[in-house]
Amino acid sequence: MSTSSLVLTQAQARPLTLRLHGWVTTVDHKRLGILYILYALVFLLAGGVEATIMRVQLIRPHNDFVSPQVFNRMFTMHGTTMIFFVAMPLVFGFANYLVPLMIGARDMAFPRLNAFSFWMTALGGLFLYFSFLGGDGLYGAGGAPDVGWFAYAPLTAKTFSVGHSTDFWTLSLFSSGIGSIGTAINLIATILCMRCPGMTLGKMPLFVWLNLVMAGLVIPTISPLSAAQLMLLVDRYLGGHFFDTQAGGSAVIWMHFFWIFGHPEVYVLVLPAFAFASEIIPVFSRKAIFGYPVMVVATVAIGFISMSVWAHHMFTVGMSAGANTFFVLSTMAIAVPTGIKIFNWLATMWGGKIRYATPMLFCVGFLFQFLIAGLTGVMLAAAPFDWQLANSYFVVAHFHYVIVGAILFCIFGAFYYWSPKVTGKMLDEMLGKLHFWLFFIGFHLTFDFMHIPGILGMPRRIYTYEPGRGWDVWNLIVSIGVIFQAAGVLVFVGNLIWSCFRGKRAGNDPWDAWTLEWSTSSPPPEYNYAVLPIARSRRPLWDLKHPEDPDWRYE
Amino acid sequence: MSAHSVAWGENASDWRLPPRGRVGMWCLIGAESGIFTIFVVAYLFYTGKSTTGPQPGDVLHAPIFYTICLLASSVTIHLAVRGIAANRMASFGRWWVATILLGATFLLGTAREWIHLIFDEGLTISTNLFGTTYYSLVGLHAFHVTMGLLALSIVAAFYFSGWLRREHADRLEILSMYWHFVDAVWVVVFTVVYVIGLSR
């Protein structure tokens, strides 16, 4: 303890420029993890502002808060930002910070590759947002990208997308894609090659297992996206014809290439959310996770099945009956391992001494909301149902239920659970509960009621609508929900900043948890562990605290 | 300092894990395979769909000699790595330089083929769908060969300045995995472009 606080005071005594230089040149997995997370939080606010602009525009029919052109840019930037520059950096940030600590390692397998990956991702975000200034190019047309987050051809062709906005979008996804692949390589090598003595694959915390599968999924997922971006660059800069239907090219093949990335991407994001829940729920239920081997098998099964479901995004394109049937069945099959996981978390809570601290509140919200998200998912997996509702607000409500209701809720839970380890200070519990309830109410106002205009036929991405179609009141409620969500996020950011300076000291192990990261100081010293730990069970810290009743007797 | 300090177990010295360089390179090869797969799928999907000429059958000739050069370079790099592992530095140097020369010959072959196609046949990346898919697939592979040659040349520079020693054998073996991968990709590209693409 004394050594690390000494290091800290020395660091604080250095001038600001040197300290900033230290952050820019760092290869420490903990600092890079923090950089990822801070970077994502900035973009979370940007993406939130874009969503708010859309909801203000749609609050009543015939509104003219923004022009149709600006509306197109807002939904494109909102989607791209939230997926690539909020969700991805958040899950990578937590994985970066926590995986080496949990497996008792000094750092990631390739620290310099780690820094390279972060800065490539950062460059991608800069590209995307520079388009607001540079997208006009020489043509005086464009601005930010406005082709939608999946950028279907021929919208992206030079003819229909004049200026450089689409180029910035492509370059941004390509460079952040290189960063993602680098991080995935690093995570796999770290988890396979850097575990502390005794931590066999079967004794790794579930968090590590889920992130291993996530990283394994990133590699076959992001590489097709990068390839498709290269093709788009060839089309736009070199006059190629990949997606040029005039010259025999195909617009549909872009859809395939994009969704071969797009659907596994959902699992790339949701597996780390499962990882957070799989650590938080046992600790706050005071029980070991129920069915560890089944959880691992279900995760690996999700990883494999998720790569064969992509064309359920394309039922309305007009595929053959055989293809439709295959993608209906594979999509429904993925509900099985996912359902197994929900039952395992419930069984972990069953009979436990549950503490409803803020991290647990968010995880319980996740369980409940993820179930509903899965149910609408099974509905949309049925091709005839999808023909009716594809591209409607029902679909928008469904995937926001997954991304906000499941993934973001778990990420918020993870913030409350692990930030005491990162900053050494507890987040304020009362503000945390306020954040939870505000966000919970806002989420349900917005996304529960968003299903209804979808069923009533309201398409996504329209900038306004006629009165008297029965959509008005639902859109009003949906937009009111945004106020609560925004208030919740502001309380959260305020809580983060306030507790950093004024929070209660956390100590090493504020939650009485069982994984290795809680055995070192908060924040951990640069070298993580003075003595390499050994693991004899899945809960090495439990064994240390309870030498009379260690887990390895029963595993 | 850790509050709960943990001691090493009796069996800690038996603890063995896979080498990280090798695992990392396998993952990189996996990601590169994903990128190549998409380009190969596009090439196959678009074969015969060009609305204007020239078509592959009119202009393409299989580069057998240069293909043999590239495949032979896989053998020479293997011999080089075996040489350094056995501390036979002179043998390493010979085979390593041979690998670079064979790789450079292959690139020369690609360059000559492209010059012929561009200036004699009038086929560029924007001429038709065939040009787009051909230059991007073969070009993507040639880019990987170039990157490999760059890495091999850096190692050669270290060798000739006398800094390369036997303990670097592991790293060179990992680099040779990349080179073998680039060769294997060429087998696929050759089959797709010069066998399947010409027979349709």
mmCIF file of C-alpha atoms in Angstrom, chain A residues 35-202:
data_model
loop_
_atom_site.group_PDB
_atom_site.id
_atom_site.type_symbol
_atom_site.label_atom_id
_atom_site.label_comp_id
_atom_site.label_asym_id
_atom_site.label_seq_id
_atom_site.Cartn_x
_atom_site.Cartn_y
_atom_site.Cartn_z
ATOM 1 C CA LEU A 35 -8.414 5.883 -21.993
ATOM 2 C CA TYR A 36 -10.829 3.596 -23.861
ATOM 3 C CA ILE A 37 -13.539 4.227 -21.291
ATOM 4 C CA LEU A 38 -13.112 8.020 -21.115
ATOM 5 C CA TYR A 39 -13.030 8.179 -24.906
ATOM 6 C CA ALA A 40 -16.260 6.158 -25.080
ATOM 7 C CA LEU A 41 -17.958 8.385 -22.487
ATOM 8 C CA VAL A 42 -17.247 11.499 -24.593
ATOM 9 C CA PHE A 43 -18.830 9.786 -27.589
ATOM 10 C CA LEU A 44 -21.727 8.558 -25.436
ATOM 11 C CA LEU A 45 -22.598 12.193 -24.798
ATOM 12 C CA ALA A 46 -22.207 13.057 -28.522
ATOM 13 C CA GLY A 47 -24.359 10.094 -29.609
ATOM 14 C CA GLY A 48 -26.893 11.004 -26.924
ATOM 15 C CA VAL A 49 -27.170 14.567 -28.237
ATOM 16 C CA GLU A 50 -27.788 13.175 -31.742
ATOM 17 C CA ALA A 51 -30.538 10.883 -30.433
ATOM 18 C CA THR A 52 -32.094 13.796 -28.554
ATOM 19 C CA ILE A 53 -32.159 15.922 -31.721
ATOM 20 C CA MET A 54 -34.031 13.112 -33.512
ATOM 21 C CA ARG A 55 -36.537 12.716 -30.703
ATOM 22 C CA VAL A 56 -37.205 16.462 -30.559
ATOM 23 C CA GLN A 57 -37.860 16.426 -34.302
ATOM 24 C CA LEU A 58 -40.324 13.526 -33.934
ATOM 25 C CA ILE A 59 -42.098 14.750 -30.796
ATOM 26 C CA ARG A 60 -45.073 15.960 -32.870
ATOM 27 C CA PRO A 61 -46.172 15.605 -36.526
ATOM 28 C CA HIS A 62 -44.922 18.134 -39.081
ATOM 29 C CA ASN A 63 -42.231 19.386 -36.734
ATOM 30 C CA ASP A 64 -39.427 21.380 -38.349
ATOM 31 C CA PHE A 65 -36.777 21.417 -35.612
ATOM 32 C CA VAL A 66 -34.172 20.132 -38.113
ATOM 33 C CA SER A 67 -34.163 19.720 -41.888
ATOM 34 C CA PRO A 68 -34.547 16.261 -43.479
ATOM 35 C CA GLN A 69 -30.854 16.408 -44.478
ATOM 36 C CA VAL A 70 -29.737 17.035 -40.906
ATOM 37 C CA PHE A 71 -32.077 14.289 -39.666
ATOM 38 C CA ASN A 72 -30.386 11.800 -42.027
ATOM 39 C CA ARG A 73 -26.986 12.801 -40.674
ATOM 40 C CA MET A 74 -28.219 12.462 -37.090
ATOM 41 C CA PHE A 75 -29.434 8.853 -37.401
ATOM 42 C CA THR A 76 -26.310 7.850 -39.316
ATOM 43 C CA MET A 77 -23.953 9.457 -36.825
ATOM 44 C CA HIS A 78 -25.980 8.214 -33.831
ATOM 45 C CA GLY A 79 -25.845 4.575 -34.968
ATOM 46 C CA THR A 80 -22.216 4.619 -36.067
ATOM 47 C CA THR A 81 -21.089 6.472 -32.942
ATOM 48 C CA MET A 82 -22.954 4.294 -30.471
ATOM 49 C CA ILE A 83 -21.796 0.973 -31.953
ATOM 50 C CA PHE A 84 -18.203 1.715 -32.943
ATOM 51 C CA PHE A 85 -17.164 4.517 -30.616
ATOM 52 C CA VAL A 86 -19.238 3.908 -27.474
ATOM 53 C CA ALA A 87 -20.108 0.233 -27.114
ATOM 54 C CA MET A 88 -16.919 -1.238 -28.608
ATOM 55 C CA PRO A 89 -14.442 1.004 -26.709
ATOM 56 C CA LEU A 90 -16.406 0.480 -23.485
ATOM 57 C CA VAL A 91 -16.243 -3.307 -23.655
ATOM 58 C CA PHE A 92 -12.613 -3.210 -24.828
ATOM 59 C CA GLY A 93 -11.776 -0.752 -22.059
ATOM 60 C CA PHE A 94 -13.189 -2.989 -19.335
ATOM 61 C CA ALA A 95 -11.579 -6.082 -20.885
ATOM 62 C CA ASN A 96 -8.239 -4.294 -21.113
ATOM 63 C CA TYR A 97 -8.353 -3.172 -17.521
ATOM 64 C CA LEU A 98 -9.759 -6.310 -15.941
ATOM 65 C CA VAL A 99 -8.591 -9.371 -17.880
ATOM 66 C CA PRO A 100 -4.882 -9.172 -16.898
ATOM 67 C CA LEU A 101 -5.860 -8.447 -13.267
ATOM 68 C CA MET A 102 -8.317 -11.338 -13.150
ATOM 69 C CA ILE A 103 -5.839 -13.859 -14.535
ATOM 70 C CA GLY A 104 -3.033 -12.610 -12.290
ATOM 71 C CA ALA A 105 -0.867 -11.224 -15.114
ATOM 72 C CA ARG A 106 1.463 -8.235 -15.174
ATOM 73 C CA ASP A 107 0.053 -6.784 -18.406
ATOM 74 C CA MET A 108 -1.445 -7.789 -21.743
ATOM 75 C CA ALA A 109 0.546 -10.137 -23.996
ATOM 76 C CA PHE A 110 1.516 -7.301 -26.399
ATOM 77 C CA PRO A 111 1.494 -3.937 -24.588
ATOM 78 C CA ARG A 112 2.633 -1.887 -27.584
ATOM 79 C CA LEU A 113 0.057 -3.501 -29.874
ATOM 80 C CA ASN A 114 -2.436 -2.547 -27.164
ATOM 81 C CA ALA A 115 -1.505 1.139 -27.390
ATOM 82 C CA PHE A 116 -1.506 0.968 -31.200
ATOM 83 C CA SER A 117 -5.018 -0.522 -31.152
ATOM 84 C CA PHE A 118 -6.345 2.194 -28.882
ATOM 85 C CA TRP A 119 -4.903 5.001 -30.986
ATOM 86 C CA MET A 120 -6.254 3.450 -34.204
ATOM 87 C CA THR A 121 -9.707 3.400 -32.610
ATOM 88 C CA ALA A 122 -9.213 6.997 -31.488
ATOM 89 C CA LEU A 123 -8.215 7.972 -35.035
ATOM 90 C CA GLY A 124 -11.416 6.344 -36.311
ATOM 91 C CA GLY A 125 -13.534 8.509 -34.020
ATOM 92 C CA LEU A 126 -11.663 11.626 -35.141
ATOM 93 C CA PHE A 127 -12.263 10.736 -38.808
ATOM 94 C CA LEU A 128 -15.973 10.303 -38.173
ATOM 95 C CA TYR A 129 -16.426 13.611 -36.357
ATOM 96 C CA PHE A 130 -14.054 15.547 -38.587
ATOM 97 C CA SER A 131 -16.626 14.905 -41.331
ATOM 98 C CA PHE A 132 -18.815 17.623 -39.756
ATOM 99 C CA LEU A 133 -16.084 20.068 -40.864
ATOM 100 C CA GLY A 134 -14.408 18.303 -43.767
ATOM 101 C CA GLY A 135 -17.284 16.325 -45.275
ATOM 102 C CA ASP A 136 -18.146 19.153 -47.668
ATOM 103 C CA GLY A 137 -14.850 18.700 -49.446
ATOM 104 C CA LEU A 138 -14.574 20.736 -52.604
ATOM 105 C CA TYR A 139 -18.153 20.155 -53.631
ATOM 106 C CA GLY A 140 -20.063 22.120 -51.030
ATOM 107 C CA ALA A 141 -22.389 19.150 -50.624
ATOM 108 C CA GLY A 142 -22.719 16.709 -47.772
ATOM 109 C CA GLY A 143 -21.510 17.308 -44.259
ATOM 110 C CA ALA A 144 -21.555 14.403 -41.840
ATOM 111 C CA PRO A 145 -22.311 10.943 -43.318
ATOM 112 C CA ASP A 146 -26.025 10.511 -44.083
ATOM 113 C CA VAL A 147 -26.201 7.021 -45.580
ATOM 114 C CA GLY A 148 -27.444 5.169 -42.485
ATOM 115 C CA TRP A 149 -25.224 3.117 -40.212
ATOM 116 C CA PHE A 150 -25.289 0.122 -42.581
ATOM 117 C CA ALA A 151 -24.665 2.331 -45.632
ATOM 118 C CA TYR A 152 -26.496 0.306 -48.261
ATOM 119 C CA ALA A 153 -25.415 0.580 -51.891
ATOM 120 C CA PRO A 154 -26.125 2.507 -54.094
ATOM 121 C CA LEU A 155 -26.497 5.331 -51.526
ATOM 122 C CA THR A 156 -22.735 5.218 -50.996
ATOM 123 C CA ALA A 157 -21.898 5.507 -54.717
ATOM 124 C CA LYS A 158 -20.153 8.697 -55.833
ATOM 125 C CA THR A 159 -23.274 9.710 -57.759
ATOM 126 C CA PHE A 160 -25.535 9.697 -54.724
ATOM 127 C CA SER A 161 -23.019 10.658 -52.073
ATOM 128 C CA VAL A 162 -21.114 13.644 -53.373
ATOM 129 C CA GLY A 163 -18.303 15.105 -51.285
ATOM 130 C CA HIS A 164 -16.288 13.216 -48.695
ATOM 131 C CA SER A 165 -18.772 12.377 -45.938
ATOM 132 C CA THR A 166 -19.025 8.695 -46.934
ATOM 133 C CA ASP A 167 -15.232 8.511 -47.295
ATOM 134 C CA PHE A 168 -14.822 9.700 -43.725
ATOM 135 C CA TRP A 169 -17.357 7.086 -42.616
ATOM 136 C CA THR A 170 -15.459 4.329 -44.462
ATOM 137 C CA LEU A 171 -12.033 5.382 -43.238
ATOM 138 C CA SER A 172 -13.340 5.721 -39.717
ATOM 139 C CA LEU A 173 -14.713 2.169 -39.671
ATOM 140 C CA PHE A 174 -11.620 0.792 -41.371
ATOM 141 C CA SER A 175 -9.141 2.289 -38.922
ATOM 142 C CA SER A 176 -11.208 1.493 -35.850
ATOM 143 C CA GLY A 177 -11.589 -2.013 -37.298
ATOM 144 C CA ILE A 178 -7.814 -2.440 -37.349
ATOM 145 C CA GLY A 179 -7.804 -1.331 -33.716
ATOM 146 C CA SER A 180 -10.514 -3.848 -32.827
ATOM 147 C CA ILE A 181 -8.691 -6.724 -34.522
ATOM 148 C CA GLY A 182 -5.471 -5.744 -32.724
ATOM 149 C CA THR A 183 -7.217 -5.741 -29.355
ATOM 150 C CA ALA A 184 -8.887 -9.075 -30.090
ATOM 151 C CA ILE A 185 -5.531 -10.681 -30.979
ATOM 152 C CA ASN A 186 -4.086 -9.230 -27.795
ATOM 153 C CA LEU A 187 -6.920 -10.481 -25.582
ATOM 154 C CA ILE A 188 -6.742 -14.023 -26.973
ATOM 155 C CA ALA A 189 -2.949 -14.193 -26.580
ATOM 156 C CA THR A 190 -3.215 -12.725 -23.062
ATOM 157 C CA ILE A 191 -5.878 -15.161 -21.913
ATOM 158 C CA LEU A 192 -4.251 -18.230 -23.455
ATOM 159 C CA CYS A 193 -0.634 -17.433 -22.594
ATOM 160 C CA MET A 194 -0.457 -15.197 -19.502
ATOM 161 C CA ARG A 195 -2.569 -16.942 -16.838
ATOM 162 C CA CYS A 196 -1.080 -17.236 -13.360
ATOM 163 C CA PRO A 197 -0.016 -20.675 -12.141
ATOM 164 C CA GLY A 198 -2.952 -22.960 -11.444
ATOM 165 C CA MET A 199 -5.504 -21.009 -13.471
ATOM 166 C CA THR A 200 -6.481 -23.658 -15.983
ATOM 167 C CA LEU A 201 -9.124 -22.829 -18.594
ATOM 168 C CA GLY A 202 -11.738 -24.451 -16.372
#
